[in-house]
Coordinates of C-alpha atoms and ligand atoms in Angstrom, one line a residue:
M11 CA -15.2 -38.1 24.4
A12 CA -14.9 -37.2 20.9
D13 CA -16.1 -34.3 19.6
N14 CA -19.6 -33.8 17.8
K15 CA -20.8 -32.3 15.0
E16 CA -21.4 -29.3 16.6
G17 CA -18.1 -28.4 18.0
L18 CA -17.0 -29.6 14.2
K19 CA -19.7 -27.0 13.1
R20 CA -17.4 -24.3 15.0
N21 CA -14.1 -25.3 13.3
A22 CA -12.4 -22.5 11.5
W23 CA -11.1 -25.1 9.5
M24 CA -13.9 -26.3 8.5
R25 CA -15.0 -22.7 7.4
I26 CA -11.8 -22.2 5.2
E27 CA -12.2 -22.9 1.4
D28 CA -9.2 -25.3 -0.2
E29 CA -8.2 -21.9 -1.8
E30 CA -7.7 -19.6 0.5
L31 CA -6.2 -22.0 3.0
E32 CA -2.5 -21.6 1.7
R33 CA -2.9 -18.6 2.0
V34 CA -3.7 -19.2 6.1
F35 CA -0.2 -21.3 5.7
D36 CA 1.5 -18.5 4.3
F37 CA 0.9 -16.0 7.0
N38 CA 1.5 -18.5 9.3
E39 CA 4.5 -18.1 8.1
G40 CA 5.6 -14.8 8.3
Y41 CA 4.0 -15.6 12.1
I42 CA 6.2 -18.2 12.7
D43 CA 9.2 -16.2 11.6
F44 CA 8.3 -12.8 13.5
L45 CA 7.6 -14.9 16.4
S46 CA 11.7 -16.8 16.3
Q47 CA 13.5 -12.9 15.8
V48 CA 11.1 -11.0 18.3
K49 CA 11.4 -11.6 22.3
T50 CA 10.9 -8.3 23.4
E51 CA 8.7 -5.3 23.2
R52 CA 11.7 -3.3 22.0
E53 CA 13.0 -5.5 19.6
A54 CA 8.5 -5.5 18.6
V55 CA 8.8 -2.6 17.8
D56 CA 11.9 -2.0 16.2
Y57 CA 10.2 -4.8 13.8
I58 CA 6.9 -2.7 13.3
V59 CA 9.0 0.3 12.9
K60 CA 11.0 -1.4 10.2
V61 CA 8.0 -3.3 8.0
A62 CA 5.8 0.1 8.5
R63 CA 7.8 2.5 6.9
L64 CA 8.3 -0.3 3.8
K65 CA 5.1 -0.4 3.4
G66 CA 4.5 3.8 3.7
F67 CA 4.5 4.7 7.6
T68 CA 6.3 7.8 7.9
D69 CA 7.2 8.9 11.6
I70 CA 4.8 11.4 13.0
D71 CA 7.6 13.7 13.3
K72 CA 8.4 13.7 9.4
V73 CA 4.9 15.7 9.0
N74 CA 3.1 19.2 9.8
Q75 CA -0.1 18.6 7.4
L76 CA -2.7 15.8 8.1
E77 CA -3.8 14.5 4.6
V78 CA -7.0 11.9 4.5
G79 CA -5.2 7.9 4.1
Q80 CA -1.5 9.1 5.5
K81 CA -0.3 6.2 7.6
L82 CA 2.1 7.5 10.2
I83 CA 4.4 5.8 13.2
I84 CA 3.8 7.0 16.6
T85 CA 6.8 5.5 19.0
E86 CA 7.6 6.1 22.8
K87 CA 10.9 5.1 24.8
G88 CA 11.4 2.3 21.8
K89 CA 8.9 0.3 23.4
I90 CA 5.4 1.3 22.6
C91 CA 4.8 2.0 19.1
G92 CA 1.0 3.5 17.7
L93 CA 0.9 3.1 13.7
L94 CA -2.1 5.1 12.7
V95 CA -4.1 5.7 8.5
M96 CA -6.3 9.3 8.6
G97 CA -9.5 8.6 7.6
T98 CA -11.7 10.5 6.1
R99 CA -14.4 11.4 9.2
P100 CA -13.8 14.4 11.0
L101 CA -11.1 13.1 14.1
E102 CA -13.4 14.4 16.6
E103 CA -16.1 11.6 15.2
G104 CA -13.5 9.1 16.9
I105 CA -11.3 6.7 15.6
N106 CA -10.8 2.6 15.6
M107 CA -8.3 1.9 18.0
V108 CA -6.8 -2.4 18.5
A109 CA -4.8 -2.4 21.0
S110 CA -2.2 -5.1 21.6
H111 CA 1.0 -5.8 24.2
L112 CA 4.4 -6.4 23.2
D113 CA 5.8 -8.2 26.6
S114 CA 5.6 -11.2 27.6
P115 CA 6.5 -13.0 31.0
R116 CA 10.4 -13.3 31.4
L117 CA 13.0 -13.1 34.1
D118 CA 14.8 -10.1 34.4
L119 CA 18.2 -10.4 35.4
K120 CA 18.6 -7.6 38.3
A121 CA 20.7 -4.5 39.0
R122 CA 23.6 -6.3 40.4
P123 CA 22.6 -9.6 38.9
V124 CA 26.6 -11.4 38.2
Y125 CA 28.5 -13.4 40.9
E126 CA 30.6 -16.4 42.2
A127 CA 29.2 -19.3 44.4
D128 CA 30.6 -23.5 44.2
G129 CA 33.5 -22.5 41.0
L130 CA 30.6 -21.1 38.7
T131 CA 29.3 -18.3 37.6
L132 CA 25.3 -16.6 38.2
L133 CA 22.9 -14.3 37.3
K134 CA 20.5 -13.0 39.4
T135 CA 16.8 -13.0 38.1
H136 CA 13.1 -11.2 39.5
Y137 CA 10.7 -12.8 37.3
Y138 CA 8.5 -10.5 35.1
G139 CA 5.0 -11.0 34.9
G140 CA 2.8 -14.4 35.9
I141 CA 4.9 -17.4 35.1
K142 CA 5.0 -20.9 36.6
K143 CA 9.1 -20.4 38.4
Y144 CA 8.9 -24.5 37.3
H145 CA 9.0 -23.2 34.1
W146 CA 12.0 -21.9 33.8
V147 CA 14.8 -24.1 34.4
S148 CA 15.9 -26.8 32.4
I149 CA 15.9 -25.7 29.2
P150 CA 17.9 -23.4 26.8
L151 CA 17.7 -19.2 27.9
A152 CA 18.8 -15.8 25.4
L153 CA 19.8 -13.4 26.6
H154 CA 18.2 -10.1 25.6
G155 CA 17.6 -5.9 25.9
V156 CA 20.1 -3.7 26.3
V157 CA 22.8 -1.7 28.8
V158 CA 22.8 2.2 29.0
K159 CA 26.4 3.0 29.8
K160 CA 26.1 6.7 32.0
D161 CA 27.4 8.5 29.0
G162 CA 24.1 7.4 27.5
Q163 CA 25.8 5.1 24.6
K164 CA 23.2 2.5 24.3
I165 CA 25.0 -1.4 24.5
E166 CA 22.1 -3.9 22.4
V167 CA 22.3 -7.7 23.5
C168 CA 21.4 -10.7 22.2
I169 CA 23.0 -13.3 22.8
G170 CA 21.4 -17.0 22.9
E171 CA 19.7 -17.5 19.3
K172 CA 21.4 -17.7 16.5
D173 CA 22.9 -21.5 16.3
S174 CA 26.3 -20.6 17.6
D175 CA 25.7 -19.4 20.1
L176 CA 25.6 -19.7 23.5
V177 CA 22.6 -20.2 25.9
F178 CA 22.2 -19.6 29.6
T179 CA 19.7 -22.5 31.5
I180 CA 18.7 -22.8 35.4
A181 CA 19.6 -26.4 36.6
D182 CA 16.8 -28.0 38.1
L183 CA 17.7 -30.5 41.5
L184 CA 18.3 -33.9 40.6
P185 CA 15.4 -36.2 41.2
H186 CA 17.4 -38.0 43.7
L187 CA 18.0 -35.2 45.8
G188 CA 14.5 -34.0 45.3
K189 CA 12.2 -36.0 47.7
K190 CA 11.7 -32.8 49.8
Q191 CA 10.9 -30.5 46.8
M192 CA 8.7 -32.9 45.2
E193 CA 6.7 -32.6 48.5
K194 CA 6.2 -28.6 48.6
K195 CA 3.2 -26.9 46.3
A196 CA 3.7 -26.7 42.8
S197 CA 4.2 -22.3 43.3
E198 CA 7.4 -23.3 46.0
V199 CA 9.1 -26.4 44.5
V200 CA 11.6 -23.7 42.6
S201 CA 11.5 -20.3 44.3
G202 CA 12.2 -17.0 42.8
E203 CA 15.4 -16.5 44.3
A204 CA 16.4 -19.4 43.0
L205 CA 15.9 -18.9 39.4
N206 CA 19.9 -17.2 39.4
A207 CA 21.3 -18.9 35.7
L208 CA 24.5 -20.5 34.6
A209 CA 26.7 -18.1 32.9
G210 CA 30.2 -19.8 33.6
S211 CA 32.6 -22.0 35.0
M212 CA 36.4 -21.5 34.3
P213 CA 38.2 -18.2 36.6
L214 CA 41.7 -16.7 35.5
K215 CA 44.2 -18.2 36.4
E216 CA 46.0 -15.6 37.3
V217 CA 43.4 -13.9 40.3
E218 CA 43.0 -15.9 43.0
N219 CA 39.2 -14.2 44.0
D220 CA 36.6 -13.8 42.1
S221 CA 38.4 -15.6 38.9
I222 CA 35.3 -17.1 37.7
K223 CA 32.7 -13.9 37.5
K224 CA 36.0 -11.8 37.2
Y225 CA 36.6 -13.6 33.9
F226 CA 32.9 -13.9 32.8
M227 CA 32.9 -10.1 33.7
Q228 CA 36.5 -9.7 31.4
L229 CA 34.4 -11.1 28.3
L230 CA 31.8 -9.2 28.9
K231 CA 34.4 -5.9 28.1
E232 CA 36.0 -7.5 25.7
S233 CA 32.8 -8.4 23.7
Y234 CA 30.2 -5.4 25.0
D235 CA 32.2 -3.3 26.3
I236 CA 30.2 -4.1 29.5
E237 CA 31.1 -3.0 32.5
E238 CA 29.0 -4.6 36.9
D239 CA 28.2 -1.1 36.8
D240 CA 26.7 -1.4 34.0
F241 CA 23.8 -3.5 35.0
T242 CA 22.4 -0.7 36.9
S243 CA 21.3 0.8 33.7
A244 CA 19.9 -2.2 31.7
E245 CA 17.3 -4.2 31.3
L246 CA 18.1 -7.3 29.9
Q247 CA 15.7 -10.0 30.0
L248 CA 16.2 -14.0 29.8
V249 CA 13.9 -15.6 27.3
P250 CA 13.5 -19.0 26.1
A251 CA 16.3 -20.0 23.3
Y252 CA 14.5 -21.7 21.2
A253 CA 12.9 -20.5 18.3
A254 CA 9.0 -20.8 17.0
R255 CA 7.2 -24.4 15.4
E256 CA 4.5 -26.2 13.8
V257 CA 3.1 -28.6 16.9
G258 CA 1.2 -31.4 15.3
L259 CA 1.7 -33.4 12.3
D260 CA -1.0 -31.9 10.6
R261 CA 1.4 -28.8 11.2
S262 CA -2.6 -26.9 11.9
M263 CA -0.4 -25.0 15.8
V264 CA 2.2 -22.8 16.3
G265 CA 4.6 -23.6 19.3
A266 CA 6.3 -21.1 20.6
Y267 CA 7.3 -18.4 23.3
G268 CA 5.7 -14.8 23.3
Q269 CA 2.8 -16.4 21.9
D270 CA 0.7 -14.0 24.3
D271 CA 0.3 -11.6 23.4
R272 CA 2.7 -11.0 20.4
V273 CA 0.3 -14.0 17.9
C274 CA -2.8 -9.9 18.1
A275 CA 0.1 -7.6 18.0
Y276 CA 1.5 -9.0 14.9
T277 CA -2.1 -10.4 13.6
S278 CA -3.2 -6.7 14.0
L279 CA 0.6 -4.9 12.5
Q280 CA -0.1 -7.0 9.5
A281 CA -4.0 -5.2 9.4
I282 CA -3.5 -1.9 9.7
L283 CA -0.5 -2.2 7.0
E284 CA -3.3 -3.0 4.1
V285 CA -5.6 -0.4 5.8
E286 CA -6.4 2.0 3.2
K287 CA -8.2 4.9 3.5
P288 CA -10.8 4.3 6.1
E289 CA -14.2 6.6 7.4
R290 CA -13.2 6.5 10.5
T291 CA -8.6 7.3 11.4
A292 CA -7.2 3.9 12.6
L293 CA -4.8 3.6 14.9
C294 CA -3.0 -0.1 16.1
L295 CA -1.8 0.3 18.4
F296 CA 1.6 -1.6 20.4
V297 CA 1.2 -0.9 24.6
D298 CA 4.1 -2.4 26.8
K299 CA 3.8 -3.6 30.6
E300 CA 0.1 -5.5 30.6
E301 CA 2.1 -8.2 32.2
I302 CA 2.5 -6.1 35.1
G303 CA -0.7 -4.4 35.6
S304 CA -0.1 -1.8 32.6
T305 CA 1.5 0.7 35.1
G306 CA 4.9 2.5 33.9
N307 CA 5.2 4.9 31.7
T308 CA 4.5 2.4 28.7
G309 CA 2.0 0.9 30.2
L310 CA -1.9 1.1 29.6
Q311 CA -2.2 3.3 32.9
S312 CA -0.4 6.0 31.7
L313 CA -2.0 9.0 29.5
L314 CA -0.5 7.2 26.5
I315 CA -3.4 7.3 24.1
E316 CA -4.2 10.0 24.9
N317 CA -0.8 11.9 24.4
I318 CA -1.0 9.8 21.1
M319 CA -3.9 11.9 19.8
A320 CA -3.7 15.1 21.3
E321 CA -0.8 15.3 18.7
I322 CA -2.7 14.0 16.5
L323 CA -5.4 16.3 16.5
H324 CA -2.5 19.4 17.5
K325 CA -0.6 17.9 13.5
A326 CA -4.8 17.9 12.0
G327 CA -5.0 21.9 13.5
Q328 CA -7.3 21.4 16.7
H329 CA -5.8 22.5 19.3
D330 CA -9.8 21.7 21.3
Y331 CA -9.2 20.4 24.6
F332 CA -12.7 19.2 24.3
M333 CA -12.6 17.8 21.6
L334 CA -9.4 15.5 22.5
R335 CA -12.6 14.1 24.8
K336 CA -15.0 13.5 21.8
C337 CA -12.4 11.9 20.5
L338 CA -11.5 9.7 22.3
A339 CA -15.2 9.5 24.1
A340 CA -16.3 8.2 20.3
S341 CA -13.9 5.8 19.4
Y342 CA -14.6 2.3 19.0
A343 CA -11.3 -0.2 20.2
L344 CA -10.6 -4.0 20.6
S345 CA -8.4 -4.3 23.3
A346 CA -6.3 -8.0 21.2
D347 CA -5.2 -10.4 23.9
V348 CA -5.7 -13.4 24.0
N349 CA -7.7 -15.9 26.1
A350 CA -7.2 -19.8 27.4
A351 CA -7.9 -22.0 25.0
V352 CA -10.0 -25.0 26.6
D353 CA -7.2 -28.0 27.1
P354 CA -8.7 -31.5 27.6
N355 CA -6.0 -32.3 30.3
Y356 CA -7.5 -29.6 32.1
P357 CA -11.3 -29.4 31.2
E358 CA -11.8 -29.5 35.1
V359 CA -11.1 -25.5 35.2
F360 CA -13.2 -24.7 32.0
E361 CA -16.6 -24.3 31.6
K362 CA -17.4 -25.5 27.8
M363 CA -20.4 -23.8 26.9
N364 CA -18.7 -20.7 27.2
C365 CA -15.0 -21.2 27.3
S366 CA -12.7 -21.1 23.6
F367 CA -11.9 -23.6 21.8
L368 CA -8.5 -23.8 19.7
S369 CA -9.3 -23.9 16.1
N370 CA -13.3 -21.7 16.4
G371 CA -11.4 -18.7 15.7
I372 CA -10.9 -14.8 17.4
V373 CA -12.4 -15.1 20.4
L374 CA -14.7 -12.2 21.4
T375 CA -14.6 -12.1 25.3
K376 CA -17.8 -9.4 26.9
Y377 CA -16.1 -9.4 30.8
T378 CA -12.5 -10.2 32.0
G379 CA -11.8 -10.1 35.9
S380 CA -11.8 -12.9 38.7
R381 CA -14.9 -12.8 42.1
G382 CA -18.2 -11.5 40.1
K383 CA -16.3 -9.5 36.7
A384 CA -14.1 -7.5 39.8
E385 CA -12.0 -5.2 37.7
S386 CA -13.7 -6.0 34.4
N387 CA -14.9 -3.9 31.8
D388 CA -17.1 -5.7 30.3
A389 CA -18.8 -4.1 26.8
N390 CA -21.8 -3.0 25.9
P391 CA -24.4 -5.4 24.2
E392 CA -25.2 -2.7 21.0
Y393 CA -21.1 -2.9 20.7
L394 CA -20.8 -6.3 20.7
G395 CA -24.1 -6.9 18.0
A396 CA -22.1 -4.5 16.4
I397 CA -18.8 -6.2 16.4
R398 CA -21.1 -10.1 15.6
A399 CA -22.9 -8.2 12.5
L400 CA -18.8 -7.0 11.7
F401 CA -17.1 -10.4 11.4
D402 CA -19.7 -12.2 10.4
N403 CA -20.4 -9.8 6.9
H404 CA -16.7 -10.6 6.6
N405 CA -16.3 -13.8 7.0
V406 CA -14.8 -14.4 10.0
V407 CA -14.7 -17.2 12.7
W408 CA -15.2 -16.1 15.6
Q409 CA -16.4 -17.4 18.4
V410 CA -17.5 -16.2 22.6
G411 CA -15.1 -16.6 25.3
E412 CA -14.8 -16.4 29.1
L413 CA -11.0 -17.0 31.1
G414 CA -11.9 -20.7 32.7
K415 CA -14.9 -21.1 35.5
V416 CA -16.7 -18.8 37.5
D417 CA -14.6 -18.2 40.9
L418 CA -11.4 -20.5 39.8
G419 CA -9.2 -17.2 39.3
G420 CA -9.4 -14.6 36.2
G421 CA -7.6 -12.4 34.6
G422 CA -7.5 -8.9 33.2
T423 CA -6.5 -7.0 30.3
V424 CA -6.1 -3.3 28.5
A425 CA -10.2 -2.9 27.8
R426 CA -10.9 -1.2 30.9
Y427 CA -8.1 0.8 30.6
M428 CA -9.1 2.6 26.8
A429 CA -12.7 2.3 28.0
Y430 CA -12.2 4.7 31.6
Y431 CA -12.5 7.1 27.7
G432 CA -15.5 7.0 27.0
M433 CA -14.9 4.5 24.2
E434 CA -16.4 1.1 23.2
V435 CA -14.5 -1.9 24.0
V436 CA -13.9 -5.5 24.1
D437 CA -11.4 -8.0 24.7
C438 CA -10.9 -9.6 21.4
G439 CA -7.9 -12.3 20.3
V440 CA -6.5 -15.6 20.0
A441 CA -7.1 -18.5 22.0
V442 CA -3.8 -20.3 23.3
M443 CA -3.0 -23.4 25.3
G444 CA -0.4 -23.1 28.1
M445 CA -0.7 -19.4 28.2
H446 CA 2.5 -17.9 29.8
S447 CA 4.4 -21.0 29.8
P448 CA 7.9 -21.0 28.0
F449 CA 6.7 -22.5 25.2
E450 CA 2.5 -21.8 24.2
V451 CA 0.4 -22.4 21.4
V452 CA -2.3 -21.4 19.7
S453 CA -3.4 -22.5 15.5
K454 CA -2.7 -21.0 12.6
A455 CA -7.0 -21.1 11.9
D456 CA -6.8 -18.5 14.2
V457 CA -3.7 -16.3 14.1
Y458 CA -5.3 -16.2 10.3
M459 CA -9.2 -15.0 11.8
A460 CA -7.6 -12.6 14.0
Y461 CA -6.1 -10.7 10.9
Q462 CA -9.1 -11.2 9.1
A463 CA -11.3 -9.7 12.0
Y464 CA -8.8 -7.0 13.1
R465 CA -8.6 -5.5 8.7
A466 CA -12.1 -5.2 8.6
F467 CA -12.5 -3.3 12.4
M468 CA -10.1 -1.3 11.4
Q469 CA -10.9 -0.6 7.5
E470 CA -14.4 -0.1 8.1
F471 CA -15.9 -0.6 11.4
G472 CA -18.8 2.5 11.8
A473 CA -18.8 3.5 8.5
A474 CA -21.2 4.2 6.4
P475 CA -23.2 1.2 5.2
K476 CA -22.6 -0.3 1.9
T477 CA -24.0 -2.6 0.4
T478 CA -21.7 -5.6 0.4
T479 CA -21.9 -8.7 -1.8
S480 CA -19.1 -11.1 0.4
K481 CA -20.0 -14.8 -0.2
K482 CA -20.7 -16.2 3.4
R483 CA -18.6 -18.6 4.7
N484 CA -20.0 -22.9 4.9
V485 CA -19.5 -25.2 7.1
K486 CA -18.0 -27.5 4.2
K487 CA -18.1 -31.7 4.1
A488 CA -19.2 -32.1 6.9
S489 CA -22.7 -30.4 6.7
K490 CA -23.5 -33.1 3.9
K491 CA -22.3 -36.0 5.4
E492 CA -24.4 -34.0 8.1
K493 CA -27.8 -35.0 6.0
Ligands
MN17 MN1 -2.4 -10.9 27.3
MN18 MN1 -0.3 -12.7 29.9

């Protein structure tokens, strides 16, 4: 069972020098803080815009002319964001883009969520993304989101994150009465319509009908000015109500909700904040709706990328439609999304020569898809070769990845929607254990390597070669022992 020397050779921790170790842990402190603060796409955009402004990025609406090195913020609908650093080379030669997604699986409130039953107030939900429904019972839940009143007024809601806050929860059936439930398939153990969250139990004394629900609505009105009809124009999400934590006695891992894909969002954000006057214009894009198929006007199946680049070219004084096509087709992209890490509890679903492992560095995934790569992007080897060289030249520890054994399932990312424009694109992100669960786990070493990889890519991928003297990352200690 013990992992062999070959495994240790690939281990990123073995290749991080002692003086770099502190930086790895410091970087992850910021990451843990981000995960604890940010649980929805809207909160992520607010966070990104805030830190970007502090680092010299300007809202694109405030800019009329573009200059080399200029740093721009583009947002749409409060749910997607792009950070762009203008390069020295012409835009029609293409840009370097890293795209991650800000949405995570969760429970959305229905349009008419509030009801009373058996002396309780409950909230009806419709789950968002690929969840195992049984994960969402018996955990504390926080309510995040916005409610938009008829007059356009937007009320922001975040209940359940402070220690003193109340939380919501979905009670599970007790085992004593769960005999029949336990015989069901896992997908049916908790039904979608049973994901109703407890929200109150006290009645309004003077009211006869629905007095418990009415007390809940009275409190909502008093505290938030929200009335029952307002739920119909709201975006309210129930998410795990706990902070991110360090995992393991060595504190080498991060456990938290929403790391798919906010681990790639945070690492690429930190990377673009450090990009200065790249040759090729760098765009760090944060999108929405990936978990439900990249649909809607904030998902990558829309003309989002095209509209952003059209605006940039327009500001650069280039109004030629062909220029836009050329720019997009000549671009390089990383689809920054997570892959599944090998889980020793479930070896039967992983093919260990090609699947990714925790702590073995950022994962380069040539193709995703299912049933014979269906709906996959399948990156070109010419492009992969160049990416390998970039990572090796920058001491980025990386590994290959494939989503489990052939024909066991599969999945997709935004890569194929980017490839649509003709640009080169490959999936490149962090390995996650317990993906799509309310407590996903990643390795701090991989988080750090993702940041290094995205920074190198946006700063200088595709730039004219220059002589570098960067020190190669060696396998320390263990290599000596091996001899
Ligand atoms: Mn993802
Ligand atoms: Mn996902």
